[in-house]
Coordinates of C-alpha atoms (C1' of nucleotides) in Angstrom, one line a residue:
Chain A
M1 CA 39.4 -75.1 3.7
S2 CA 41.9 -75.4 6.5
T3 CA 45.4 -76.4 5.7
S4 CA 46.3 -78.5 8.7
G5 CA 44.5 -81.3 10.4
R6 CA 46.4 -83.8 8.3
G7 CA 48.0 -86.3 10.6
L8 CA 48.1 -86.3 14.4
H9 CA 50.6 -83.4 14.6
G10 CA 48.2 -81.3 12.6
R11 CA 45.4 -82.1 15.1
V12 CA 47.7 -81.0 17.9
L13 CA 48.5 -77.7 16.1
E14 CA 44.9 -77.0 15.6
T15 CA 44.4 -76.5 19.3
L16 CA 47.9 -75.4 20.4
G17 CA 48.4 -72.8 17.6
P18 CA 45.2 -70.9 18.4
A19 CA 45.9 -71.1 22.1
I20 CA 49.4 -69.5 21.8
T21 CA 48.3 -66.8 19.3
A22 CA 45.4 -66.0 21.5
G23 CA 47.9 -65.2 24.2
E24 CA 46.7 -68.0 26.4
Y25 CA 50.3 -68.7 27.2
P26 CA 52.0 -65.3 27.9
P27 CA 55.4 -64.7 26.3
G28 CA 58.1 -66.4 28.3
S29 CA 55.8 -69.3 29.4
V30 CA 57.6 -72.6 29.4
L31 CA 56.0 -75.8 28.1
R32 CA 57.6 -79.2 28.2
T33 CA 57.3 -81.6 25.3
D34 CA 56.7 -84.6 27.4
E35 CA 53.9 -82.9 29.4
L36 CA 52.3 -81.7 26.1
A37 CA 52.5 -85.1 24.6
Q38 CA 50.7 -86.5 27.6
R39 CA 48.1 -83.8 27.6
F40 CA 47.3 -84.4 23.9
D41 CA 47.7 -88.1 24.2
V42 CA 50.2 -88.4 21.4
S43 CA 53.7 -89.8 21.3
R44 CA 56.7 -87.6 21.8
S45 CA 57.7 -87.9 18.1
V46 CA 54.4 -86.4 17.1
M47 CA 54.6 -83.7 19.7
R48 CA 58.2 -82.8 18.6
E49 CA 57.0 -82.4 15.0
A50 CA 54.3 -80.0 16.2
V51 CA 56.8 -78.0 18.2
R52 CA 59.1 -77.8 15.2
V53 CA 56.3 -76.2 13.2
L54 CA 55.5 -73.7 15.9
E55 CA 59.2 -73.0 16.1
S56 CA 59.4 -72.3 12.3
M57 CA 56.6 -69.8 12.8
H58 CA 58.6 -68.1 15.5
L59 CA 55.8 -68.7 18.0
V60 CA 58.0 -70.6 20.3
E61 CA 61.7 -71.4 20.9
S62 CA 62.9 -74.8 22.0
R63 CA 66.0 -74.9 24.2
R64 CA 67.8 -77.7 26.0
R65 CA 67.3 -78.0 29.7
V66 CA 64.7 -75.2 29.6
G67 CA 61.8 -76.4 27.5
V68 CA 59.6 -74.8 24.9
T69 CA 59.3 -71.1 25.6
V70 CA 56.6 -68.9 24.0
R71 CA 58.1 -65.9 22.1
P72 CA 56.8 -62.4 22.4
K73 CA 54.2 -61.4 19.9
A74 CA 56.6 -59.0 18.2
E75 CA 58.7 -61.9 16.9
W76 CA 55.9 -64.0 15.4
N77 CA 55.8 -64.7 11.7
V78 CA 52.6 -62.7 11.3
Y79 CA 52.5 -63.2 7.5
D80 CA 52.2 -67.0 7.8
P81 CA 48.7 -67.8 6.5
Q82 CA 48.3 -70.3 9.3
V83 CA 49.1 -67.7 12.0
I84 CA 46.8 -65.2 10.3
R85 CA 44.0 -67.8 10.3
W86 CA 44.6 -68.7 14.0
R87 CA 44.6 -65.0 15.0
L88 CA 41.5 -64.2 13.0
A89 CA 39.7 -67.1 14.8
G90 CA 40.7 -65.8 18.2
A91 CA 40.1 -62.9 20.5
D92 CA 42.0 -60.1 18.9
R93 CA 40.2 -60.7 15.6
P94 CA 39.2 -57.0 15.4
H95 CA 42.7 -55.8 15.9
Q96 CA 44.1 -58.3 13.4
L97 CA 41.4 -57.3 10.9
R98 CA 42.4 -53.7 11.2
S99 CA 46.1 -54.4 10.7
L100 CA 45.4 -56.4 7.6
T101 CA 43.1 -53.8 6.2
V102 CA 45.8 -51.2 6.6
L103 CA 48.2 -53.6 4.9
R104 CA 45.7 -53.9 2.0
S105 CA 45.4 -50.2 1.7
A106 CA 49.1 -50.0 1.2
I107 CA 49.5 -52.9 -1.2
E108 CA 46.5 -52.9 -3.4
P109 CA 46.8 -49.5 -5.0
V110 CA 50.3 -50.2 -6.1
A111 CA 49.2 -53.7 -7.3
A112 CA 46.4 -52.2 -9.3
G113 CA 48.7 -49.7 -11.0
L114 CA 51.0 -52.5 -12.0
A115 CA 48.1 -54.6 -13.1
A116 CA 47.0 -51.8 -15.5
K117 CA 50.4 -52.2 -17.1
H118 CA 50.8 -56.0 -17.1
A119 CA 47.3 -57.5 -17.2
T120 CA 46.7 -59.9 -20.0
A121 CA 43.5 -59.8 -22.1
E122 CA 42.3 -62.8 -20.4
Q123 CA 42.8 -61.3 -16.9
C124 CA 41.0 -58.1 -18.0
A125 CA 38.1 -60.2 -19.2
E126 CA 38.0 -62.1 -15.9
L127 CA 38.1 -58.8 -14.0
T128 CA 35.2 -57.4 -15.9
E129 CA 33.3 -60.6 -15.3
C130 CA 33.9 -60.3 -11.6
A131 CA 32.8 -56.7 -11.5
L132 CA 29.6 -57.6 -13.3
G133 CA 29.1 -60.4 -10.8
M134 CA 29.4 -57.9 -8.0
V135 CA 26.8 -55.7 -9.6
A136 CA 24.4 -58.6 -10.1
N137 CA 24.7 -59.5 -6.5
S138 CA 24.7 -56.0 -5.0
K139 CA 20.9 -55.9 -4.3
G140 CA 18.7 -58.2 -2.3
H141 CA 20.9 -59.6 0.4
R142 CA 22.9 -61.8 -1.9
L143 CA 26.0 -61.4 0.2
E144 CA 27.5 -64.7 -0.5
G145 CA 27.4 -64.2 -4.2
Y146 CA 28.8 -60.7 -3.8
L147 CA 31.6 -61.9 -1.6
F148 CA 32.6 -64.6 -4.1
H149 CA 33.1 -62.1 -6.9
D150 CA 34.7 -59.5 -4.7
I151 CA 37.4 -62.0 -3.6
A152 CA 38.0 -63.1 -7.2
F153 CA 38.2 -59.5 -8.3
H154 CA 40.9 -58.6 -5.9
R155 CA 42.8 -61.8 -6.4
V156 CA 42.9 -61.3 -10.2
I157 CA 44.4 -57.8 -9.6
L158 CA 47.0 -59.1 -7.2
N159 CA 48.0 -61.8 -9.6
A160 CA 48.0 -59.5 -12.6
S161 CA 50.4 -57.2 -10.9
G162 CA 53.2 -59.6 -11.8
N163 CA 54.7 -59.3 -8.4
E164 CA 54.9 -62.6 -6.5
M165 CA 54.8 -60.9 -3.1
F166 CA 51.6 -59.2 -4.0
A167 CA 50.1 -62.3 -5.6
R168 CA 50.6 -64.3 -2.4
L169 CA 48.4 -61.8 -0.5
G170 CA 45.4 -63.1 -2.3
D171 CA 44.6 -65.5 0.5
V172 CA 44.9 -62.7 3.1
V173 CA 42.5 -60.5 1.2
A174 CA 40.1 -63.4 0.9
E175 CA 40.2 -63.9 4.7
V176 CA 39.7 -60.2 5.4
L177 CA 36.7 -59.9 3.0
T178 CA 35.2 -63.1 4.3
G179 CA 35.6 -62.0 7.9
R180 CA 34.1 -58.7 7.1
T181 CA 31.0 -60.2 5.4
R182 CA 30.4 -63.0 7.8
H183 CA 31.2 -61.6 11.2
E184 CA 31.7 -57.8 11.3
V185 CA 29.7 -55.4 9.3
M186 CA 27.6 -55.8 6.2
F187 CA 24.3 -56.8 7.5
E188 CA 22.7 -55.0 4.6
D189 CA 23.6 -54.7 0.9
P190 CA 27.1 -53.4 0.1
D191 CA 27.7 -49.7 -0.5
P192 CA 26.7 -48.8 -4.0
A193 CA 29.6 -46.4 -4.3
A194 CA 32.0 -49.3 -3.7
V195 CA 30.4 -51.4 -6.4
T196 CA 30.7 -48.5 -8.9
L197 CA 34.4 -48.0 -8.0
H198 CA 35.1 -51.7 -8.7
V199 CA 33.4 -51.4 -12.1
R200 CA 35.4 -48.3 -13.0
L201 CA 38.6 -50.0 -11.7
A202 CA 38.1 -52.9 -14.0
E203 CA 37.7 -50.5 -16.9
A204 CA 40.8 -48.4 -15.9
I205 CA 42.9 -51.6 -15.8
R206 CA 41.6 -52.7 -19.2
A207 CA 42.4 -49.3 -20.6
G208 CA 45.9 -49.5 -19.2
D209 CA 45.5 -46.3 -17.1
A210 CA 47.8 -47.0 -14.2
G211 CA 47.4 -43.7 -12.4
H212 CA 43.6 -43.9 -12.6
A213 CA 43.6 -47.6 -11.4
E214 CA 45.8 -46.7 -8.5
A215 CA 43.6 -43.7 -7.5
L216 CA 40.4 -45.8 -7.7
T217 CA 41.9 -48.5 -5.5
R218 CA 42.9 -45.9 -3.0
E219 CA 39.3 -44.8 -2.9
I220 CA 38.1 -48.4 -2.3
A221 CA 40.7 -48.8 0.4
E222 CA 39.6 -45.6 2.1
G223 CA 36.1 -47.0 2.2
A224 CA 37.2 -50.2 3.8
L225 CA 39.1 -48.3 6.4
H226 CA 36.2 -46.0 7.0
E227 CA 33.9 -49.0 7.6
L228 CA 36.3 -50.2 10.4
D229 CA 36.2 -46.8 12.0
I230 CA 32.4 -46.8 12.1
L231 CA 32.6 -50.1 13.9
A232 CA 35.4 -49.4 16.3
P233 CA 36.3 -45.7 16.3
Chain B
M1 CA 73.0 -64.2 12.2
S2 CA 71.2 -67.2 10.6
T3 CA 68.1 -68.5 12.5
S4 CA 68.5 -72.2 11.9
G5 CA 71.4 -74.5 12.4
R6 CA 70.3 -75.3 15.9
G7 CA 70.0 -79.1 16.0
L8 CA 70.5 -81.7 13.4
H9 CA 67.2 -80.9 11.6
G10 CA 68.4 -77.3 11.2
R11 CA 71.5 -78.5 9.6
V12 CA 69.5 -80.5 7.1
L13 CA 67.2 -77.6 6.4
E14 CA 70.2 -75.4 5.7
T15 CA 71.0 -77.4 2.6
L16 CA 67.6 -78.7 1.6
G17 CA 65.8 -75.4 1.9
P18 CA 68.1 -73.5 -0.4
A19 CA 68.1 -76.4 -2.8
I20 CA 64.3 -76.4 -3.1
T21 CA 63.9 -72.6 -3.3
A22 CA 66.6 -72.5 -5.9
G23 CA 64.4 -74.7 -8.1
E24 CA 66.9 -77.6 -7.9
Y25 CA 63.9 -79.9 -7.5
P26 CA 61.3 -78.8 -10.0
P27 CA 57.7 -78.6 -8.8
G28 CA 56.1 -82.1 -8.6
S29 CA 59.4 -83.7 -7.8
V30 CA 59.0 -86.5 -5.3
L31 CA 61.4 -87.1 -2.5
R32 CA 61.3 -90.0 0.0
T33 CA 61.9 -89.4 3.7
D34 CA 63.9 -92.6 4.0
E35 CA 66.1 -91.8 1.1
L36 CA 66.7 -88.2 2.4
A37 CA 67.5 -89.5 5.8
Q38 CA 70.2 -91.7 4.3
R39 CA 71.5 -89.0 2.1
F40 CA 72.0 -86.6 5.1
D41 CA 73.0 -89.4 7.4
V42 CA 70.4 -88.6 10.0
S43 CA 67.6 -90.7 11.6
R44 CA 64.1 -90.7 10.2
S45 CA 62.8 -88.8 13.2
V46 CA 65.1 -85.9 12.4
M47 CA 64.3 -86.0 8.8
R48 CA 60.6 -86.0 9.5
E49 CA 61.0 -82.9 11.6
A50 CA 62.8 -81.1 8.7
V51 CA 60.1 -82.2 6.3
R52 CA 57.4 -80.8 8.7
V53 CA 59.1 -77.4 8.7
L54 CA 59.4 -77.4 4.9
E55 CA 55.7 -78.4 4.8
S56 CA 54.7 -75.5 7.1
M57 CA 56.5 -73.2 4.6
H58 CA 54.4 -74.7 1.9
L59 CA 57.5 -75.6 0.0
V60 CA 56.6 -79.3 0.0
E61 CA 53.6 -81.5 0.6
S62 CA 53.8 -84.9 2.3
R63 CA 51.3 -87.6 1.2
R64 CA 51.0 -91.2 2.2
R65 CA 52.1 -93.8 -0.3
V66 CA 53.4 -91.0 -2.6
G67 CA 56.2 -89.2 -0.7
V68 CA 57.3 -85.6 -0.3
T69 CA 56.4 -83.6 -3.4
V70 CA 57.8 -80.2 -4.1
R71 CA 55.1 -77.6 -4.5
P72 CA 55.0 -75.0 -7.3
K73 CA 56.6 -71.7 -6.5
A74 CA 53.3 -69.9 -6.5
E75 CA 52.3 -71.7 -3.3
W76 CA 55.4 -71.0 -1.3
N77 CA 55.1 -68.8 1.8
V78 CA 57.3 -66.1 0.3
Y79 CA 57.0 -63.9 3.4
D80 CA 58.7 -66.4 5.6
P81 CA 62.0 -64.8 6.6
Q82 CA 63.8 -68.1 6.2
V83 CA 62.4 -68.6 2.7
I84 CA 63.4 -65.0 1.8
R85 CA 66.9 -65.6 3.1
W86 CA 67.2 -68.8 1.2
R87 CA 66.1 -67.2 -2.0
L88 CA 68.3 -64.2 -1.6
A89 CA 71.2 -66.5 -1.2
G90 CA 70.3 -68.4 -4.4
A91 CA 70.3 -67.9 -8.2
D92 CA 67.2 -65.7 -8.5
R93 CA 68.5 -63.2 -6.1
P94 CA 68.1 -60.3 -8.6
H95 CA 64.5 -61.2 -9.2
Q96 CA 63.8 -61.6 -5.5
L97 CA 65.5 -58.2 -4.8
R98 CA 63.2 -56.6 -7.3
S99 CA 60.0 -58.1 -5.9
L100 CA 61.0 -57.0 -2.4
T101 CA 61.9 -53.5 -3.5
V102 CA 58.5 -53.1 -5.2
L103 CA 56.9 -54.3 -1.9
R104 CA 58.9 -51.7 0.0
S105 CA 57.7 -49.0 -2.4
A106 CA 54.1 -49.9 -1.6
I107 CA 54.5 -50.3 2.2
E108 CA 57.0 -47.7 3.3
P109 CA 55.2 -44.6 2.2
V110 CA 52.0 -45.6 4.0
A111 CA 54.1 -46.6 7.1
A112 CA 55.9 -43.2 7.0
G113 CA 52.5 -41.5 6.9
L114 CA 51.3 -43.4 10.0
A115 CA 54.6 -42.9 11.7
A116 CA 54.2 -39.1 11.4
K117 CA 51.0 -39.5 13.4
H118 CA 52.0 -42.1 15.9
A119 CA 55.8 -41.7 16.5
T120 CA 56.8 -41.1 20.1
A121 CA 59.3 -38.4 21.0
E122 CA 61.9 -41.0 21.6
Q123 CA 61.3 -42.5 18.1
C124 CA 61.6 -39.1 16.5
A125 CA 64.9 -38.5 18.3
E126 CA 66.2 -41.9 17.1
L127 CA 65.1 -41.1 13.6
T128 CA 67.0 -37.8 13.6
E129 CA 70.0 -39.6 15.0
C130 CA 69.9 -42.1 12.2
A131 CA 69.6 -39.4 9.6
L132 CA 72.6 -37.6 11.0
G133 CA 74.5 -40.9 11.0
M134 CA 73.7 -41.3 7.3
V135 CA 75.0 -37.8 6.5
A136 CA 78.1 -38.4 8.5
N137 CA 78.9 -41.6 6.5
S138 CA 77.8 -40.4 3.1
K139 CA 81.2 -39.3 1.9
G140 CA 84.5 -41.2 1.7
H141 CA 83.4 -44.8 1.0
R142 CA 82.1 -45.4 4.5
L143 CA 79.4 -47.8 3.1
E144 CA 79.2 -50.0 6.2
G145 CA 78.4 -47.1 8.5
Y146 CA 76.0 -45.7 6.0
L147 CA 74.2 -49.0 5.7
F148 CA 73.9 -49.4 9.5
H149 CA 72.1 -46.1 9.9
D150 CA 70.0 -46.6 6.8
I151 CA 68.7 -49.9 8.1
A152 CA 68.0 -48.4 11.6
F153 CA 66.3 -45.5 10.0
H154 CA 63.8 -47.5 8.0
R155 CA 63.3 -49.9 10.9
V156 CA 62.3 -47.1 13.2
I157 CA 59.7 -45.8 10.8
L158 CA 58.2 -49.3 10.3
N159 CA 58.0 -49.8 14.1
A160 CA 56.6 -46.3 14.6
S161 CA 53.8 -46.9 12.2
G162 CA 52.1 -48.8 14.9
N163 CA 51.1 -51.5 12.5
E164 CA 52.5 -54.9 13.4
M165 CA 52.4 -56.1 9.8
F166 CA 54.6 -53.2 8.8
A167 CA 56.8 -53.6 11.8
R168 CA 57.6 -57.2 10.9
L169 CA 59.0 -56.1 7.5
G170 CA 62.0 -54.5 9.2
D171 CA 64.0 -57.6 8.7
V172 CA 63.1 -57.8 5.0
V173 CA 64.1 -54.1 4.5
A174 CA 67.4 -54.9 6.2
E175 CA 68.1 -57.8 3.9
V176 CA 67.3 -55.7 0.8
L177 CA 69.5 -52.8 1.9
T178 CA 72.3 -55.1 2.9
G179 CA 72.1 -57.0 -0.4
R180 CA 72.1 -53.8 -2.4
T181 CA 75.1 -52.4 -0.6
R182 CA 77.2 -55.6 -0.5
H183 CA 76.4 -57.4 -3.8
E184 CA 74.6 -55.2 -6.3
V185 CA 75.1 -51.5 -6.9
M186 CA 76.7 -48.9 -4.7
F187 CA 80.4 -49.1 -5.5
E188 CA 80.7 -45.5 -4.8
D189 CA 79.2 -43.1 -2.3
P190 CA 75.4 -43.0 -1.9
D191 CA 73.3 -40.6 -3.9
P192 CA 73.4 -37.2 -2.1
A193 CA 69.8 -36.6 -3.1
A194 CA 68.7 -39.7 -1.2
V195 CA 70.6 -38.6 1.9
T196 CA 68.8 -35.3 1.8
L197 CA 65.5 -37.0 1.4
H198 CA 66.1 -39.0 4.5
V199 CA 66.9 -36.0 6.5
R200 CA 63.8 -34.2 5.3
L201 CA 61.7 -37.3 6.0
A202 CA 62.9 -37.4 9.6
E203 CA 62.0 -33.8 10.0
A204 CA 58.5 -34.3 8.4
I205 CA 57.7 -37.2 10.8
R206 CA 58.9 -35.1 13.8
A207 CA 56.6 -32.3 12.6
G208 CA 53.7 -34.7 12.3
D209 CA 53.2 -34.0 8.6
A210 CA 51.8 -37.2 7.3
G211 CA 51.3 -36.1 3.7
H212 CA 54.8 -34.8 3.4
A213 CA 56.3 -37.9 5.0
E214 CA 54.4 -40.1 2.6
A215 CA 55.5 -38.1 -0.4
L216 CA 59.1 -38.0 0.6
T217 CA 59.1 -41.8 1.2
R218 CA 57.6 -42.3 -2.3
E219 CA 60.5 -40.3 -3.7
I220 CA 63.0 -42.5 -1.8
A221 CA 61.3 -45.6 -3.1
E222 CA 61.3 -44.2 -6.7
G223 CA 65.1 -43.8 -6.3
A224 CA 65.5 -47.4 -5.2
L225 CA 63.4 -48.7 -8.1
H226 CA 65.4 -46.5 -10.5
E227 CA 68.6 -48.0 -9.2
L228 CA 67.4 -51.4 -10.1
D229 CA 66.3 -50.3 -13.6
I230 CA 69.8 -49.0 -14.2
L231 CA 71.2 -52.4 -13.3
A232 CA 68.7 -54.6 -15.1
P233 CA 66.4 -52.6 -17.3
Chain C
dG1 C1' 81.0 -64.0 48.8
dC2 C1' 82.9 -66.5 44.8
dC3 C1' 84.1 -70.5 42.1
dG4 C1' 84.2 -75.1 40.3
dA5 C1' 82.6 -79.9 40.2
dG6 C1' 78.9 -82.7 39.9
dA7 C1' 74.0 -83.7 39.6
dA8 C1' 69.7 -83.0 37.5
dA9 C1' 66.6 -81.9 33.9
dA10 C1' 64.8 -81.5 29.5
dA11 C1' 65.5 -81.6 24.7
dG12 C1' 67.8 -84.1 21.1
dT13 C1' 68.9 -88.4 18.7
dC14 C1' 68.5 -93.0 17.2
dA15 C1' 66.7 -97.7 16.0
dG16 C1' 63.2 -100.8 15.2
dA17 C1' 58.6 -102.5 15.0
dC18 C1' 54.1 -101.7 13.8
dT19 C1' 49.9 -99.2 11.6
dT20 C1' 47.4 -96.9 8.1
dA21 C1' 46.1 -94.8 4.0
dT22 C1' 46.6 -94.7 -0.9
dT23 C1' 47.7 -96.3 -5.2
dT24 C1' 48.4 -99.6 -8.5
dG25 C1' 47.5 -103.5 -11.1
dG26 C1' 45.5 -107.7 -12.1
dC27 C1' 41.5 -110.5 -12.4
dA28 C1' 36.7 -111.4 -12.9
dC29 C1' 32.6 -110.2 -14.9
dA30 C1' 29.6 -107.6 -17.9
Chain D
dT1 C1' 36.9 -104.4 -24.9
dG2 C1' 35.8 -101.9 -21.0
dT3 C1' 34.6 -101.6 -16.1
dG4 C1' 34.7 -102.3 -11.4
dC5 C1' 36.4 -104.5 -7.4
dC6 C1' 39.8 -106.7 -4.4
dA7 C1' 44.4 -107.6 -2.9
dA8 C1' 49.2 -106.5 -2.7
dA9 C1' 52.7 -103.2 -2.5
dT10 C1' 54.5 -98.9 -0.7
dA11 C1' 55.8 -95.0 1.8
dA12 C1' 54.3 -92.0 5.3
dG13 C1' 52.6 -92.1 10.0
dT14 C1' 52.9 -93.6 14.8
dC15 C1' 54.7 -95.5 19.0
dT16 C1' 58.1 -97.0 22.4
dG17 C1' 62.2 -97.2 24.9
dA18 C1' 66.9 -96.4 25.5
dC19 C1' 70.6 -93.4 25.1
dT20 C1' 73.2 -88.7 24.4
dT21 C1' 74.1 -83.9 24.9
dT22 C1' 73.6 -79.6 26.5
dT23 C1' 72.6 -76.3 29.9
dT24 C1' 71.4 -74.9 34.4
dC25 C1' 71.2 -75.4 39.3
dT26 C1' 73.1 -76.7 43.6
dC27 C1' 76.2 -77.7 46.9
dG28 C1' 80.5 -77.8 49.0
dG29 C1' 85.1 -75.9 49.5
dC30 C1' 87.9 -72.0 49.4

DNA sequence: GCCGAGAAAAAGTCAGACTTATTTGGCACA
DNA sequence: TGTGCCAAATAAGTCTGACTTTTTCTCGGC
């Protein structure tokens, strides 16, 4: 499930990363490696490795004679899956969820259009299978089953788009959908209209109708954005 | 200009990163920290820090008793600015440039639509200024001046969208535009139609016309994609 | 008030010893 | 012949302590 946690430095990151992304240390805050090493009861080497990772995510900057300073939020590598996970686990989870949903609304329609052109027969079959799975789990509070097929559905489209940048957003979409199901809305069965849209989208892609696929995905995205507006207008 | 290079481990990354992203070590290749440390003539601590950074980019995976194995390309953090820079400097630069341009074509229209709603008066003024700068440098092989204003123009829109995920793509757009001007096409003056579109886009955003702004940006994106097709159909 | 030398502070680097997890391979036993 | 277990080998992981380097602050002289 979670990527890090392997090794001592991973253990440190698991608490330091979320703390920084949660804004616990305001931008400009200065940390010292030695002090951190003591606090986490690890050697300086381990601490240095952790700091290097944070630095590569642009969360902090390490300078001689100064220490490890926290960078302003605007400079963070917000596309780093680890950073996304930390932020989704923290206080500004709603804000982050909205940002990511807007991102999805921009990416997925274009990806679906490309998928209609490039999807292999196998991918089309998989897509139909996912859509059927969504239908089968759309009634009777079978949210986990629905979520599973929903994630797979969107992942197949992103992969089928043939664009590696799109494909790598599969994990992000998975996080957003999971978060929505488990923590935010969706206490009852999913919107039947959304289910129908997914079925029709699978069909449009199978038929190679790029324009239709793009339009249908825009409708799905509209629905997702609307859901957020209901929750936090 | 380049982010890394600070410290010994940065020096190591500057040659190891590009080598890996260039596919010099095929996925599954095994490296050993000790051997690398010898090769780069640095201590193991420094080498370990470099490996940690590569690991956080999902370029490699470090496992006990096995070594540092190169991950398949599909798992790389392709949104990491450092990784993007390394790949743009390498052999699959054209492929990467195409992926990023398609990404732009998905993001920027939506960002422009949001910018029309959220842009401050100051941002609108800046946008108009950039558009004028583009016009002023559109004739007479003043490519550098044109590029400068083009980058600033798109960066303002992404920032004005109010979405942090969009805003952080400013650097990516800058890389793409720079790459296009300096290495790929554009030996002569920029397409006059594109210049006009930028001017009209600035006006649409100032007027708060989201639909028009989105449509105009789509036209600009179409142009950029078309340019690539001319070069490598 | 300004400037330069020196002190101080913190990260950076290195070397070496030790620990731990994982894999491999051989040996015994079924 | 196949299977399962134990022991050895291996490479990453960890810790410690000493040393270097860079940058900033301070203090004294002008």
